Short mmCIF file of C-alpha atoms and ligand atoms in Angstrom, two decimals:
data_model
loop_
_atom_site.label_atom_id
_atom_site.label_comp_id
_atom_site.label_asym_id
_atom_site.label_seq_id
_atom_site.Cartn_x
_atom_site.Cartn_y
_atom_site.Cartn_z
CA MET C 1 39.76 7.03 19.60
CA ILE C 2 36.55 6.03 17.95
CA GLN C 3 38.50 4.61 15.00
CA LYS C 4 40.36 2.18 17.22
CA GLU C 5 37.41 1.24 19.36
CA TYR C 6 35.29 0.34 16.34
CA THR C 7 37.86 -1.40 14.20
CA ALA C 8 37.88 -5.18 14.09
CA GLU C 9 41.24 -6.89 14.01
CA ALA C 10 42.41 -7.46 10.45
CA ARG C 11 43.15 -11.13 11.09
CA LEU C 12 39.93 -12.03 12.86
CA ALA C 13 39.02 -15.70 12.29
CA VAL C 14 35.64 -14.93 10.73
CA PRO C 15 33.52 -17.84 9.41
CA GLU C 16 34.08 -19.26 5.90
CA LEU C 17 30.42 -19.06 5.04
CA GLY C 18 27.01 -18.70 6.55
CA ALA C 19 23.81 -16.71 6.59
CA VAL C 20 22.17 -14.44 9.12
CA THR C 21 18.76 -12.77 9.14
CA TRP C 22 17.76 -9.69 11.12
CA GLN C 23 14.47 -7.88 11.28
CA SER C 24 14.93 -4.16 11.96
CA PRO C 25 12.28 -1.46 12.31
CA SER C 26 11.79 2.00 10.93
CA ASN C 27 11.61 4.96 13.31
CA ILE C 28 9.90 8.32 13.44
CA ALA C 29 11.83 11.31 14.71
CA LEU C 30 10.24 13.70 17.21
CA VAL C 31 13.17 16.13 17.17
CA LYS C 32 14.41 15.94 13.61
CA TYR C 33 17.85 15.38 12.12
CA TRP C 34 18.08 17.75 9.19
CA GLY C 35 21.57 18.90 8.30
CA LYS C 36 24.81 16.94 8.49
CA LYS C 37 28.58 17.16 8.13
CA PRO C 38 30.82 14.62 6.42
CA VAL C 39 30.81 11.71 7.02
CA GLN C 40 27.31 11.24 8.36
CA LEU C 41 27.66 13.43 11.45
CA PRO C 42 24.51 15.25 12.51
CA ALA C 43 24.27 19.04 12.84
CA ASN C 44 22.05 18.53 15.89
CA ALA C 45 20.93 15.75 18.20
CA SER C 46 17.65 13.99 17.36
CA ILE C 47 15.30 11.60 19.15
CA SER C 48 12.79 9.11 17.78
CA PHE C 49 10.15 6.54 18.55
CA THR C 50 11.21 3.14 17.26
CA LEU C 51 8.36 1.55 15.31
CA LYS C 52 7.11 -2.02 15.48
CA ASN C 53 5.20 -3.07 12.37
CA CYS C 54 7.16 -1.22 9.68
CA TYR C 55 10.37 -3.18 9.40
CA THR C 56 12.87 -4.65 6.96
CA SER C 57 13.88 -8.31 7.05
CA THR C 58 17.33 -8.88 5.62
CA LYS C 59 19.11 -12.17 5.09
CA LEU C 60 22.82 -11.81 4.43
CA SER C 61 24.50 -14.91 2.97
CA PHE C 62 28.27 -14.85 2.74
CA ARG C 63 31.11 -17.03 1.47
CA LYS C 64 34.85 -16.24 1.65
CA ALA C 65 36.25 -14.88 -1.63
CA ASP C 66 39.36 -13.03 -2.85
CA GLU C 67 37.49 -9.78 -3.10
CA ARG C 68 34.08 -8.38 -2.21
CA SER C 69 31.12 -8.97 -4.48
CA VAL C 70 27.51 -8.11 -3.70
CA LYS C 71 24.17 -9.22 -5.12
CA VAL C 72 20.92 -7.72 -3.90
CA PHE C 73 17.47 -9.30 -4.06
CA VAL C 74 14.38 -7.33 -3.11
CA ASP C 75 11.22 -9.38 -2.60
CA GLY C 76 12.98 -12.29 -4.30
CA LYS C 77 14.00 -10.37 -7.43
CA GLU C 78 17.55 -9.30 -8.19
CA GLN C 79 17.75 -5.50 -7.95
CA SER C 80 20.90 -3.82 -9.16
CA SER C 81 19.52 -0.33 -8.56
CA PHE C 82 20.38 -0.57 -4.84
CA LEU C 83 23.98 -1.67 -5.47
CA LYS C 84 25.46 1.83 -5.60
CA LYS C 85 24.13 2.80 -2.16
CA ILE C 86 25.13 -0.54 -0.69
CA GLU C 87 28.63 -0.31 -2.14
CA THR C 88 29.01 3.19 -0.64
CA PHE C 89 27.97 1.67 2.69
CA PHE C 90 30.54 -1.15 2.40
CA LYS C 91 33.25 1.36 1.42
CA ARG C 92 32.44 3.46 4.48
CA ILE C 93 32.51 0.51 6.88
CA GLU C 94 35.46 -1.44 5.45
CA SER C 95 38.03 0.26 7.67
CA TYR C 96 35.98 -0.77 10.73
CA CYS C 97 35.08 -4.22 9.39
CA PRO C 98 38.02 -5.24 7.15
CA TYR C 99 36.52 -8.72 6.69
CA VAL C 100 33.83 -7.30 4.38
CA ASN C 101 36.51 -7.07 1.66
CA HIS C 102 36.82 -10.85 1.48
CA TYR C 103 33.31 -12.16 1.03
CA ALA C 104 30.87 -12.81 -1.78
CA PHE C 105 27.63 -11.44 -0.31
CA GLU C 106 24.02 -12.04 -1.21
CA ILE C 107 21.52 -9.71 0.40
CA GLU C 108 17.86 -10.75 0.36
CA THR C 109 15.61 -8.07 1.71
CA GLU C 110 11.91 -7.32 2.09
CA ASN C 111 9.88 -4.65 3.84
CA THR C 112 6.57 -5.06 5.65
CA PHE C 113 5.44 -1.70 4.27
CA PRO C 114 4.73 -1.23 0.58
CA HIS C 115 7.70 -0.11 -1.49
CA SER C 116 5.98 2.80 -3.03
CA SER C 117 4.40 3.97 0.21
CA GLY C 118 6.58 7.05 0.50
CA ILE C 119 7.95 5.61 3.73
CA ALA C 120 11.72 5.69 3.74
CA SER C 121 13.21 2.22 4.02
CA SER C 122 16.76 3.46 4.57
CA ALA C 123 16.51 3.45 8.39
CA SER C 124 15.17 -0.10 8.64
CA GLY C 125 17.18 -1.31 5.64
CA PHE C 126 20.64 -0.11 6.67
CA SER C 127 20.16 -1.05 10.33
CA ALA C 128 19.15 -4.59 9.31
CA LEU C 129 22.17 -4.88 7.02
CA ALA C 130 24.57 -3.48 9.63
CA LEU C 131 23.29 -5.99 12.20
CA CYS C 132 23.81 -8.85 9.73
CA VAL C 133 27.37 -7.74 8.92
CA LEU C 134 28.28 -7.32 12.57
CA SER C 135 26.88 -10.75 13.42
CA ILE C 136 29.69 -12.22 11.29
CA GLU C 137 32.20 -10.36 13.44
CA ARG C 138 30.49 -11.40 16.67
CA LYS C 139 30.99 -15.02 15.67
CA ALA C 140 34.77 -14.47 15.79
CA ALA C 141 35.36 -11.67 18.27
CA ARG C 142 34.21 -11.25 21.83
CA LEU C 143 31.62 -8.49 21.79
CA SER C 144 29.33 -7.81 24.72
CA ASP C 145 25.69 -7.15 23.82
CA ALA C 146 26.19 -3.47 24.64
CA ASP C 147 29.25 -3.26 22.37
CA PHE C 148 27.49 -5.21 19.64
CA TYR C 149 24.50 -2.87 19.50
CA ARG C 150 26.66 0.23 19.81
CA LYS C 151 28.86 -0.78 16.90
CA ALA C 152 25.75 -1.83 14.93
CA SER C 153 24.38 1.68 15.45
CA PHE C 154 27.74 3.18 14.48
CA LEU C 155 27.78 1.16 11.23
CA SER C 156 24.10 1.84 10.50
CA ARG C 157 24.79 5.57 10.75
CA LEU C 158 27.30 5.25 7.93
CA GLY C 159 24.51 3.86 5.74
CA SER C 160 21.86 6.40 6.74
CA GLY C 161 21.92 8.75 9.71
CA SER C 162 18.44 7.92 10.97
CA ALA C 163 19.24 4.18 10.71
CA SER C 164 21.51 4.52 13.75
CA ARG C 165 18.36 5.16 15.84
CA SER C 166 16.54 2.01 14.67
CA ILE C 167 18.88 -0.18 16.73
CA TYR C 168 17.15 0.63 20.02
CA GLY C 169 13.59 0.72 21.31
CA PRO C 170 11.38 2.24 22.58
CA MET C 171 13.25 5.46 21.83
CA ALA C 172 16.73 6.41 20.66
CA VAL C 173 18.85 9.53 20.74
CA TRP C 174 21.46 10.25 18.11
CA GLY C 175 23.88 13.17 18.33
CA ARG C 176 25.86 14.71 21.14
CA HIS C 177 23.75 16.71 23.56
CA SER C 178 25.00 17.81 26.96
CA ASN C 179 21.76 16.74 28.69
CA TYR C 180 21.86 13.17 27.41
CA THR C 181 24.59 11.17 29.14
CA GLU C 182 26.72 9.13 26.72
CA SER C 183 25.04 10.63 23.65
CA SER C 184 27.33 10.77 20.65
CA ASN C 185 27.48 11.95 17.05
CA ASP C 186 28.92 8.56 16.13
CA PHE C 187 26.10 6.29 17.25
CA SER C 188 22.69 6.34 18.91
CA ILE C 189 21.92 5.44 22.49
CA PRO C 190 18.74 3.84 23.81
CA TYR C 191 16.45 6.21 25.68
CA HIS C 192 14.31 4.83 28.51
CA ASP C 193 13.65 7.75 30.82
CA VAL C 194 10.12 7.90 29.48
CA HIS C 195 6.72 8.09 31.19
CA ASP C 196 4.65 4.93 30.58
CA ILE C 197 2.12 6.83 28.47
CA PHE C 198 4.69 7.38 25.72
CA LYS C 199 5.56 3.68 25.61
CA THR C 200 1.99 3.02 24.44
CA TYR C 201 2.11 5.53 21.59
CA GLN C 202 0.45 4.65 18.31
CA ASP C 203 1.64 5.99 14.96
CA THR C 204 -0.96 5.75 12.21
CA ILE C 205 0.65 6.78 8.95
CA LEU C 206 -1.77 8.40 6.55
CA LEU C 207 -0.46 7.82 3.04
CA VAL C 208 -1.08 10.99 1.07
CA ASP C 209 1.52 10.46 -1.61
CA LYS C 210 2.96 7.05 -2.22
CA GLY C 211 5.36 8.16 -4.94
CA GLU C 212 9.13 8.35 -4.82
CA LYS C 213 10.56 10.98 -2.50
CA LYS C 214 10.68 14.32 -4.33
CA VAL C 215 13.74 15.50 -2.44
CA SER C 216 16.35 12.93 -1.46
CA SER C 217 17.58 13.13 2.13
CA THR C 218 21.07 13.78 0.79
CA LEU C 219 19.94 16.87 -1.09
CA GLY C 220 17.76 18.02 1.81
CA HIS C 221 20.60 17.77 4.31
CA ASP C 222 22.93 19.57 1.87
CA LEU C 223 20.53 22.47 1.54
CA MET C 224 20.98 23.18 5.25
CA ASN C 225 24.65 24.03 4.65
CA ASP C 226 24.06 27.51 3.34
CA HIS C 227 20.56 27.98 4.58
CA PRO C 228 19.98 31.49 5.98
CA PHE C 229 18.17 30.09 9.04
CA SER C 230 20.29 27.01 9.76
CA ALA C 231 22.12 28.32 12.84
CA ASN C 232 18.81 29.21 14.47
CA ARG C 233 17.28 25.90 13.47
CA PHE C 234 20.14 23.90 14.99
CA GLN C 235 19.86 25.94 18.19
CA GLN C 236 16.09 25.36 18.27
CA ALA C 237 16.64 21.59 17.93
CA ARG C 238 19.13 21.67 20.83
CA ASN C 239 16.59 23.53 22.97
CA HIS C 240 13.86 21.10 21.95
CA MET C 241 16.01 18.15 23.03
CA PHE C 242 16.37 19.79 26.40
CA GLU C 243 12.62 20.51 26.75
CA LEU C 244 11.52 17.14 25.42
CA GLN C 245 13.60 15.34 28.02
CA LYS C 246 11.48 16.90 30.77
CA ILE C 247 8.24 16.29 28.88
CA LEU C 248 9.02 12.61 28.28
CA LYS C 249 9.71 12.11 31.95
CA SER C 250 6.64 13.96 33.22
CA GLY C 251 4.16 12.61 30.67
CA ASN C 252 2.85 16.07 29.80
CA ILE C 253 1.04 15.31 26.55
CA LEU C 254 -0.01 18.87 25.75
CA ASP C 255 3.58 20.09 25.86
CA PHE C 256 4.60 17.00 23.89
CA ASN C 257 2.10 17.86 21.15
CA ARG C 258 3.26 21.44 20.86
CA LEU C 259 6.91 20.54 20.64
CA VAL C 260 6.50 17.62 18.21
CA GLU C 261 4.33 19.62 15.81
CA LYS C 262 6.69 22.58 15.93
CA GLU C 263 9.54 20.25 14.96
CA ALA C 264 7.63 18.76 12.01
CA LEU C 265 6.53 22.14 10.71
CA THR C 266 10.00 23.61 11.12
CA LEU C 267 11.46 20.77 9.05
CA HIS C 268 9.10 21.70 6.23
CA ALA C 269 9.65 25.43 6.78
CA MET C 270 13.37 24.81 6.26
CA MET C 271 12.63 23.11 2.96
CA MET C 272 10.30 25.88 1.87
CA THR C 273 12.98 28.51 2.54
CA SER C 274 16.10 26.81 1.18
CA ASN C 275 17.76 27.57 -2.12
CA PRO C 276 16.34 25.96 -4.21
CA TYR C 277 13.10 25.68 -2.19
CA PHE C 278 10.72 22.73 -2.04
CA MET C 279 7.11 22.28 -1.03
CA LEU C 280 6.62 18.68 0.05
CA PHE C 281 3.10 19.14 1.39
CA LYS C 282 0.25 18.10 -0.87
CA PRO C 283 -3.18 19.69 -0.55
CA ASN C 284 -4.33 16.56 1.29
CA THR C 285 -1.48 16.87 3.79
CA LEU C 286 -3.03 20.17 4.86
CA ASN C 287 -6.57 18.80 4.72
CA ILE C 288 -5.59 15.99 7.07
CA ILE C 289 -3.71 18.25 9.50
CA GLN C 290 -6.66 20.65 9.59
CA LYS C 291 -9.14 17.84 10.32
CA ILE C 292 -6.92 16.42 13.06
CA TRP C 293 -6.57 19.78 14.74
CA GLU C 294 -10.34 20.33 14.61
CA LYS C 295 -11.01 16.89 16.07
CA ARG C 296 -8.47 17.45 18.82
CA GLU C 297 -10.28 20.64 19.75
CA SER C 298 -13.85 19.32 19.52
CA ASP C 299 -13.38 15.89 21.15
CA ASN C 300 -10.50 16.75 23.44
CA ILE C 301 -8.40 13.83 22.17
CA PRO C 302 -4.63 14.42 22.40
CA PHE C 303 -3.82 13.78 18.76
CA THR C 304 -0.60 15.15 17.40
CA ILE C 305 1.01 15.02 14.00
CA THR C 306 4.50 14.68 12.74
CA LEU C 307 5.96 14.51 9.25
CA ASP C 308 8.96 13.10 7.44
CA ALA C 309 10.49 14.80 4.46
CA GLY C 310 7.37 14.00 2.44
CA ALA C 311 3.61 14.47 2.21
CA ASN C 312 2.45 11.62 4.49
CA VAL C 313 1.08 12.47 7.92
CA HIS C 314 1.99 10.49 11.06
CA LEU C 315 -0.86 10.66 13.55
CA LEU C 316 0.47 10.06 17.08
CA TYR C 317 -1.67 9.26 20.13
CA PRO C 318 -1.69 7.13 23.30
CA ALA C 319 -3.05 3.57 22.91
CA GLU C 320 -6.16 4.35 24.96
CA TYR C 321 -7.44 6.46 22.04
CA LYS C 322 -6.92 3.76 19.43
CA GLN C 323 -10.58 3.04 18.75
CA PRO C 324 -11.71 6.67 18.44
CA ALA C 325 -8.64 7.31 16.28
CA LEU C 326 -9.43 4.46 13.89
CA ASP C 327 -13.10 5.47 13.71
CA PHE C 328 -12.09 9.06 12.97
CA ILE C 329 -9.65 7.94 10.27
CA LYS C 330 -12.28 5.76 8.57
CA ASP C 331 -15.00 8.39 8.81
CA GLU C 332 -13.05 11.52 7.99
CA LEU C 333 -9.45 11.03 6.93
CA ILE C 334 -9.22 8.16 4.44
CA VAL C 335 -10.85 10.27 1.75
CA TYR C 336 -7.61 12.27 1.72
CA CYS C 337 -5.33 9.19 1.55
CA GLU C 338 -4.06 7.80 -1.74
CA ASN C 339 -6.19 4.71 -2.47
CA GLU C 340 -7.59 5.13 1.07
CA GLN C 341 -4.38 3.63 2.46
CA TYR C 342 -2.92 4.04 5.91
CA ILE C 343 -0.57 1.98 8.08
CA CYS C 344 -1.13 1.24 11.77
CA ASP C 345 2.07 1.19 13.75
CA GLU C 346 3.15 1.74 17.34
CA VAL C 347 6.21 2.13 19.51
CA GLY C 348 8.34 -1.02 19.43
CA ASN C 349 11.34 -2.61 21.06
CA GLY C 350 13.93 -2.65 18.30
CA PRO C 351 15.52 -5.26 16.03
CA LEU C 352 15.24 -9.05 16.25
CA LEU C 353 17.70 -11.73 15.22
CA LYS C 354 15.68 -14.29 13.22
CA THR C 355 18.16 -16.93 12.00
CA GLN C 356 21.89 -17.51 11.88
CA HIS C 357 24.23 -20.28 10.81
CA TYR C 358 27.95 -20.29 10.21
CA ALA C 359 30.51 -22.78 8.93
C1 DP6 J 1 13.43 14.06 7.87
O1 DP6 J 1 18.54 9.52 7.74
O2 DP6 J 1 17.23 9.62 5.60
O3 DP6 J 1 13.52 11.75 8.37
O4 DP6 J 1 21.65 10.29 6.62
O5 DP6 J 1 21.22 11.16 4.32
O6 DP6 J 1 20.43 8.87 4.95
P1 DP6 J 1 20.73 10.29 5.42
O7 DP6 J 1 19.36 10.93 5.84
P2 DP6 J 1 18.11 10.30 6.58
O8 DP6 J 1 17.38 11.65 7.06
C2 DP6 J 1 16.23 11.59 7.84
C3 DP6 J 1 15.57 12.91 7.86
C4 DP6 J 1 14.23 12.95 8.53
C5 DP6 J 1 14.35 13.30 10.01
C6 DP6 J 1 14.83 12.23 10.94
O9 DP6 J 1 14.56 11.05 10.73
O10 DP6 J 1 15.46 12.62 11.95
#
């Protein structure tokens, strides 16, 4: 059913040429996606805050051609190293968007966050690209806004699982879960049943290690396949989705903190106990977490941390604590950050269409 619903007509009168630019944000998962089945189907449902300041801007220029060709420019420079991933993406989406086989594409992309910041750009990057591609289709086919964003999320997922969640703000759920109406493994859905306090959340990303990711997501997800604890982990994530739903509605920050930290630490515990095993924490990751927990205790500020599959620490807190948080970071945490760098972000509303023209 999904095949048919998401497949554009082969003879759609798509434009001859044009260009479209989308800006699409990164996101930070609260309940983590870690483990997948082919092709890009999650082992458990996940939920994230959509970010605001960390985003990718992608301009897709296209001109009809006999067969597909792709050029990629990052920050104005041609970059062939991304071509393999992008070609895999096009291969995965071509049965849903047959028109991508008949264009010469130029992709110009830039991120607001530094390349070597250790922040994954796949979520913002693939969601921006998927939105650009689908805009070509929208020019020729009647697509409601709801259908447009749903298919954009579906296509983004085929680039990178977490990218499917970047399509919606302030929060998105990806993966089928009985408590979330209309949730699906194929695409994300927007999530709004959230107490106002969570809509103000700040995410200050403390950059501990700005190097390349030590473990690619692909390898990390694969390691969950014969992980001795995977069945329990997937069950825990399902339970957490259930609990978090109530917490998000009620605004109970203490319960929120406990659940979100347990998720982050479990993600790393899974990596530490897989075969082969990985330790993605750096000494300063632990130093930062320790300091944050002490500060939370001494000043009674509801700080919480979460982590990606890397050493950087995301410090989460309601907007009303922004000033004490920034003072604390400057006074006590930047000594643990690489080159004293951190990024201030917050919950955002999702992607933005910047420019489009067709001929
Ligand atoms: C730890 O979405 O990067 O950030 O689907 O292979 O591209 P692929 O993986 P990716 O995995 C994200 C893992 C995570 C948790 C999360 O964002 O849910």
